[in-house]
Coordinates of C-alpha atoms in Angstrom, one line a residue:
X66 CA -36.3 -91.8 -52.5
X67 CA -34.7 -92.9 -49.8
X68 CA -30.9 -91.1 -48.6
X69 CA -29.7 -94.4 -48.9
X70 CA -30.2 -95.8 -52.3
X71 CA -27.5 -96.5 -54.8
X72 CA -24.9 -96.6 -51.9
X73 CA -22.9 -100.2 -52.0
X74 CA -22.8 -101.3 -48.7
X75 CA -25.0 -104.2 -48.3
X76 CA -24.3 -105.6 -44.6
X77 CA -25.1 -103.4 -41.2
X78 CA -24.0 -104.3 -38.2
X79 CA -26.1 -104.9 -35.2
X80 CA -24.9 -101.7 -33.5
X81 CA -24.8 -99.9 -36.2
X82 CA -28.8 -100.9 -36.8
X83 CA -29.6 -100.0 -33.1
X84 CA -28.0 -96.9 -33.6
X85 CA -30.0 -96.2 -36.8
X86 CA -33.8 -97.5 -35.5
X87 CA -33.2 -95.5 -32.3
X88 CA -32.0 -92.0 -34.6
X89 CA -34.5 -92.4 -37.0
X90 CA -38.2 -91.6 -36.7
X91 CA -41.6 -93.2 -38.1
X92 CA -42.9 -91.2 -40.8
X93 CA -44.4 -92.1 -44.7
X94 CA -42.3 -94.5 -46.4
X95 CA -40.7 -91.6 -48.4
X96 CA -39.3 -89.5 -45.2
X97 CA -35.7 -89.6 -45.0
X98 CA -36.5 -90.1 -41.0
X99 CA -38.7 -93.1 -41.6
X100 CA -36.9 -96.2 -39.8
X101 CA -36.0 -99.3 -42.3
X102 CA -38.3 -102.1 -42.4
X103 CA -37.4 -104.8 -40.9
X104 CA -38.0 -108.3 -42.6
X105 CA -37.6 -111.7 -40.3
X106 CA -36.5 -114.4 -42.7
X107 CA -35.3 -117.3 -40.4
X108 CA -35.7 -120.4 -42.6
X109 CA -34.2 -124.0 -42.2
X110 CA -33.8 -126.6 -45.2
X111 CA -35.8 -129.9 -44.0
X112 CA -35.9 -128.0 -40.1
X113 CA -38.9 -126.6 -38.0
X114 CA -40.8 -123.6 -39.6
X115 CA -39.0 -120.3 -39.4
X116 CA -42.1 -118.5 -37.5
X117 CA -41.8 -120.4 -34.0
X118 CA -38.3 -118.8 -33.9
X119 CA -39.8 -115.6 -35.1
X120 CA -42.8 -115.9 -32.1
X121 CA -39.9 -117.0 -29.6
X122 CA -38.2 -113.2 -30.3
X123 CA -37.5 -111.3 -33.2
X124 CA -36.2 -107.7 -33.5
X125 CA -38.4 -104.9 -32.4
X126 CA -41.1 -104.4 -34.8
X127 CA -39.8 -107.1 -37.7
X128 CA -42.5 -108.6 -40.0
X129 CA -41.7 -112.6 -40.3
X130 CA -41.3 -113.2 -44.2
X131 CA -41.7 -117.2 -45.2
X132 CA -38.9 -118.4 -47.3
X133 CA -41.5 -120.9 -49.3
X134 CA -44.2 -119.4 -49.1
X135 CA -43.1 -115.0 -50.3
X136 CA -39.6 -115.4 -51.3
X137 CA -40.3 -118.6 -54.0
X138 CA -43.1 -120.3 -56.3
X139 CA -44.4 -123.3 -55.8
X140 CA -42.0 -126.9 -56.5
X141 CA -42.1 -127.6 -59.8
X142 CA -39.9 -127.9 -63.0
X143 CA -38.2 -124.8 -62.3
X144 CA -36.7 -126.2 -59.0
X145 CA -37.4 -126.5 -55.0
X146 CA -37.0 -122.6 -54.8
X147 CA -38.0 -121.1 -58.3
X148 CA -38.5 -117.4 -58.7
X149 CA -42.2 -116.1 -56.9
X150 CA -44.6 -114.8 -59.2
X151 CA -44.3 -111.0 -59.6
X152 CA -47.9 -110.1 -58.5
X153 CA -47.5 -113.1 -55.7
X154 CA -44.4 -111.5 -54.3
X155 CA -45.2 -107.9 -54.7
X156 CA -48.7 -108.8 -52.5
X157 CA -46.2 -110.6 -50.1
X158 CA -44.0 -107.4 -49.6
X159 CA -46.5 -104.9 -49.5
X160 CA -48.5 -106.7 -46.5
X161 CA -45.0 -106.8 -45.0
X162 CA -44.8 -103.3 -45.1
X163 CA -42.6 -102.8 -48.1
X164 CA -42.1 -99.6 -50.1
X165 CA -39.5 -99.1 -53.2
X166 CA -38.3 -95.4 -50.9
X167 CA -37.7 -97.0 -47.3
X168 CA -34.9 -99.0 -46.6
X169 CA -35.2 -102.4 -45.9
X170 CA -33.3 -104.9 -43.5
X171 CA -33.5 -108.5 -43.7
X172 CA -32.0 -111.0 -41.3
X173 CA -32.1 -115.0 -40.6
X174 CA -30.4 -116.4 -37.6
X175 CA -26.8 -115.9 -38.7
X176 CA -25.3 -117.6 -41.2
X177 CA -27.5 -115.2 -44.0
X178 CA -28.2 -117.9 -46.2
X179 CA -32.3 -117.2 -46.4
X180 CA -31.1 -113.5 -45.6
X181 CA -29.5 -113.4 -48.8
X182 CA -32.6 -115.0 -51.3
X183 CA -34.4 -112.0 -49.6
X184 CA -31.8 -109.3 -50.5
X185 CA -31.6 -111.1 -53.7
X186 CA -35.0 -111.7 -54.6
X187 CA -36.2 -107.9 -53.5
X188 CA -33.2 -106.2 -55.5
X189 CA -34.1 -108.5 -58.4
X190 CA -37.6 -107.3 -58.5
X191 CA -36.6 -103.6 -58.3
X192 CA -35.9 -102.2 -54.4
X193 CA -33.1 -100.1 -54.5
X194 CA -32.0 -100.4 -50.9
X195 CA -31.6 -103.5 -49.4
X196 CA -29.3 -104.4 -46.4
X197 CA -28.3 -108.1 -44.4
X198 CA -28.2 -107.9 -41.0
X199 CA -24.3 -109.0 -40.4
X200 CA -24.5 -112.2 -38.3
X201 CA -28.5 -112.1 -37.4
X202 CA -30.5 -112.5 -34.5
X203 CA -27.6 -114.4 -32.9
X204 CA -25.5 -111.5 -33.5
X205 CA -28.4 -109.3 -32.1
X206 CA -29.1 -110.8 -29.2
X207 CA -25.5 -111.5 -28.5
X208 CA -25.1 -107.6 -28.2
X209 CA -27.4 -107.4 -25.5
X210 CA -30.6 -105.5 -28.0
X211 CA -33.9 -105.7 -26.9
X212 CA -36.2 -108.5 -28.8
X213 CA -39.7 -108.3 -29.2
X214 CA -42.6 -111.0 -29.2
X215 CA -45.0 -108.7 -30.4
X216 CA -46.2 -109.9 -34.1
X217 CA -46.9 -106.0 -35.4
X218 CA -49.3 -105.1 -38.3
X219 CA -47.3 -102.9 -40.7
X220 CA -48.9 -100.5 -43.0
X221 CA -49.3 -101.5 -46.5
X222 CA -46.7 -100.8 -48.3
X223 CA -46.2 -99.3 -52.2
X224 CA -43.8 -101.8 -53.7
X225 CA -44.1 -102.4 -57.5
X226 CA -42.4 -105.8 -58.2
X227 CA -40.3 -105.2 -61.7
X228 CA -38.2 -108.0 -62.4
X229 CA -35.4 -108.4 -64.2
X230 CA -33.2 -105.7 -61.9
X231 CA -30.3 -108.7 -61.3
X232 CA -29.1 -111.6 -63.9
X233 CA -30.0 -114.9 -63.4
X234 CA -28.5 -117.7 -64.6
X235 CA -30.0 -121.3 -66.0
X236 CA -28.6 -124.7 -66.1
X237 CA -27.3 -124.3 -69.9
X238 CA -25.5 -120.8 -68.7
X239 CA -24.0 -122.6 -65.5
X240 CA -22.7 -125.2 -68.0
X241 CA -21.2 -122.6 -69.8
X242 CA -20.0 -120.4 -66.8
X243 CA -18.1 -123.6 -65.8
X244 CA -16.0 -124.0 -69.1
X245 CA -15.2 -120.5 -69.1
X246 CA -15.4 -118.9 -65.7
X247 CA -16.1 -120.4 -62.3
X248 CA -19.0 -121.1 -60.1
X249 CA -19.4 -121.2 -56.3
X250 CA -21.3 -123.1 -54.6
X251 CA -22.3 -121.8 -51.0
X252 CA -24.0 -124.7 -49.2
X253 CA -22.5 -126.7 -46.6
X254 CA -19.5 -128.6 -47.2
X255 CA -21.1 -132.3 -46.7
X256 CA -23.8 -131.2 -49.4
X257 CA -20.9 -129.6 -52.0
X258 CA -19.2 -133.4 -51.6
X259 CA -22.2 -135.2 -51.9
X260 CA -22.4 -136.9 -48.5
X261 CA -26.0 -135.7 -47.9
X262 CA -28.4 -134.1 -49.9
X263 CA -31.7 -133.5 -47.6
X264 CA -33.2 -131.2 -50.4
X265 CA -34.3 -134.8 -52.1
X266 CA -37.9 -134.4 -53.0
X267 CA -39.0 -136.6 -55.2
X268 CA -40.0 -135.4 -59.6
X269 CA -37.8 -132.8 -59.0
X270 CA -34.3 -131.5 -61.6
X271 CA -31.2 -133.0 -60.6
X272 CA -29.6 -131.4 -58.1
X273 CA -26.7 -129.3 -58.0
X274 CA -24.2 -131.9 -57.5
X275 CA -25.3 -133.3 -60.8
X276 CA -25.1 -130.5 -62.5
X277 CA -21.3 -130.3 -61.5
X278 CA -21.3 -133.9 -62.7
X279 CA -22.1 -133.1 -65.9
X280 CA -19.8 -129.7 -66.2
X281 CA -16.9 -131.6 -65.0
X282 CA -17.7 -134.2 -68.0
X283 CA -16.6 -131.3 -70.3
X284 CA -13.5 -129.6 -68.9
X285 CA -11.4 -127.4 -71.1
X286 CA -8.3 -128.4 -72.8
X287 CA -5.9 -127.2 -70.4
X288 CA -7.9 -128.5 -67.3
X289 CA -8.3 -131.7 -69.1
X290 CA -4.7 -132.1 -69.6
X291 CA -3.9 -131.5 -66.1
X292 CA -6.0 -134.7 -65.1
X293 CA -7.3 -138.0 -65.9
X294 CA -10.8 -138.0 -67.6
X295 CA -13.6 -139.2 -64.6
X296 CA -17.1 -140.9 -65.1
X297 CA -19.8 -138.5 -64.4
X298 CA -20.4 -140.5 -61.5
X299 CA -16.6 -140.7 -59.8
X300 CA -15.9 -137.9 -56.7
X301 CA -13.7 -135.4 -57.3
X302 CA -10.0 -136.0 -57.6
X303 CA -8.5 -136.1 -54.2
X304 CA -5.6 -134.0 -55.1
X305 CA -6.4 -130.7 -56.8
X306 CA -4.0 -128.7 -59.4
X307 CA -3.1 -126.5 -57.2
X308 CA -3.8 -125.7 -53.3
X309 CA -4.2 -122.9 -51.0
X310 CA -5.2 -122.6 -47.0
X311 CA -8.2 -119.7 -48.0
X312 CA -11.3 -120.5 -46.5
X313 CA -13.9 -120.8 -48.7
X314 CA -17.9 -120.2 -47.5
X315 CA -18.3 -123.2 -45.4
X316 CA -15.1 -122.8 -43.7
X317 CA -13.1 -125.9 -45.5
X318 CA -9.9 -125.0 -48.1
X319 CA -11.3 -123.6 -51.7
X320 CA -9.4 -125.4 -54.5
X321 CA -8.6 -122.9 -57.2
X322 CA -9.0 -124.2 -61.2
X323 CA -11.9 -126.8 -60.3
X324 CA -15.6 -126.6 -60.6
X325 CA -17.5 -124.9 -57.5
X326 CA -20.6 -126.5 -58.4
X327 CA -23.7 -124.1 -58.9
X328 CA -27.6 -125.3 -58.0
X329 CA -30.3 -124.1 -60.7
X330 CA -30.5 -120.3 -59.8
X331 CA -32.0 -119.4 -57.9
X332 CA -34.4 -122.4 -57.6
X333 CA -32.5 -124.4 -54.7

């Protein structure tokens, strides 16, 4: 197994990953000296495809991983973005050069969204050692590291997809999560508020938005006695309970005691 697994640190810096691909030395997927695999998961919602980045320059010897195609099923009930199949996703890995004893790295362009389904996605279906490249390509290339066009042809790798290794959560549970605990909700701001919502195919659940809709329709007795009952369809109050200047993941203020509405995990 790899020196690495079970330790807790989950991003690596792009110096520190230079540092580590030029110390380290090809060898079987077991050897302690046998670089991390490096997984290219550059993905837009609605944008162009995430391989003509990858062909314009990716890190030395990454394998380009598609978001729709290896890292989710196919559109359906279960959401945009529903959990792969085990067998589909373990094929997916293992052409990609993944084995459960070398470290893997995954990276997007830089804000980690896609970067994190991957780390997600791979730890739920059992690979012990998964790291996000802190900042991505940007931050890469920004650094002055050599990029690659080549489009290399890894070794198959061993990886036995067993899932079940992280908890998932449902739409009932996120109900439930948001009368008794709290949910956060990392896409952009604009999507959060409901100004835009380009994730609109058609036959599909309701989207995360309406989900929070329908929690907020339920508060708790001490939330709902800090503010007026709302229609399911009203925006959310414009003064919160309380405030504070913390950023929150987009970069706008979090508002402590409300809702931080959650889409069906991990389908969106």
């Amino acid at each position: 197994m790899s020196q690495r697994a079970g330790r807790d640190d989950l991003l690596v810096t792009a110096g520190e990953l230079a540092a580590e691909l030029a110390r380290d030395r090809p060898g079987d997927p077991g050897d302690p000296g046998a670089p991390p695999v490096l997984l290219d998961v550059r993905w837009r919602l609605a944008g162009p495809p995430g391989i003509d980045s990858y062909r314009q320059g990716h890190l030395p010897g990454a394998v380009f991983v598609d978001l729709d195609r290896d890292l989710a099923g196919p559109p359906g009930p279960a959401g945009r973005h529903p959990l792969p199949d085990p067998a589909a996703f373990q094929a997916a890995m293992r052409a990609a050069g993944v084995s459960r004893d070398r470290p893997v790295v995954v990276y997007d362009d830089s804000d980690a969204m896609s970067a994190a389904r991957a780390w997600w996605t791979l730890r739920y279906f059992g690979h012990p050692d998964v790291r996000v490249l802190d900042g991505g390509y940007r931050a890469w290339a920004g650094a002055g590291l050599p990029a690659s066009t080549d489009e290399p042809a890894p070794a198959p790798g061993d990886f036995t997809a067993e899932p079940g290794q992280m908890p998932v959560l449902d739409a009932a549970g996120a109900r439930e999560t948001a009368r008794t605990g709290l949910l956060l909700d990392a896409r952009a701001g604009e999507r959060y508020r409901g100004e835009t919502e380009p994730d609109s195919t058609p036959g599909l659940p309701p989207s995360a938005l309406t989900l929070a809709r329908v929690c907020r329709s339920a508060p708790t007795a001490a939330q709902a006695s800090q503010r007026p009952t709302r229609s399911s369809r009203s925006r959310w109050p414009a003064s919160p309970p309380r405030s504070t200047s913390a950023p929150g993941p987009t970069g706008s203020p979090t508002r402590p005691g409300r809702w931080r509405p959650a889409a069906e995990s991990p389908g969106r």
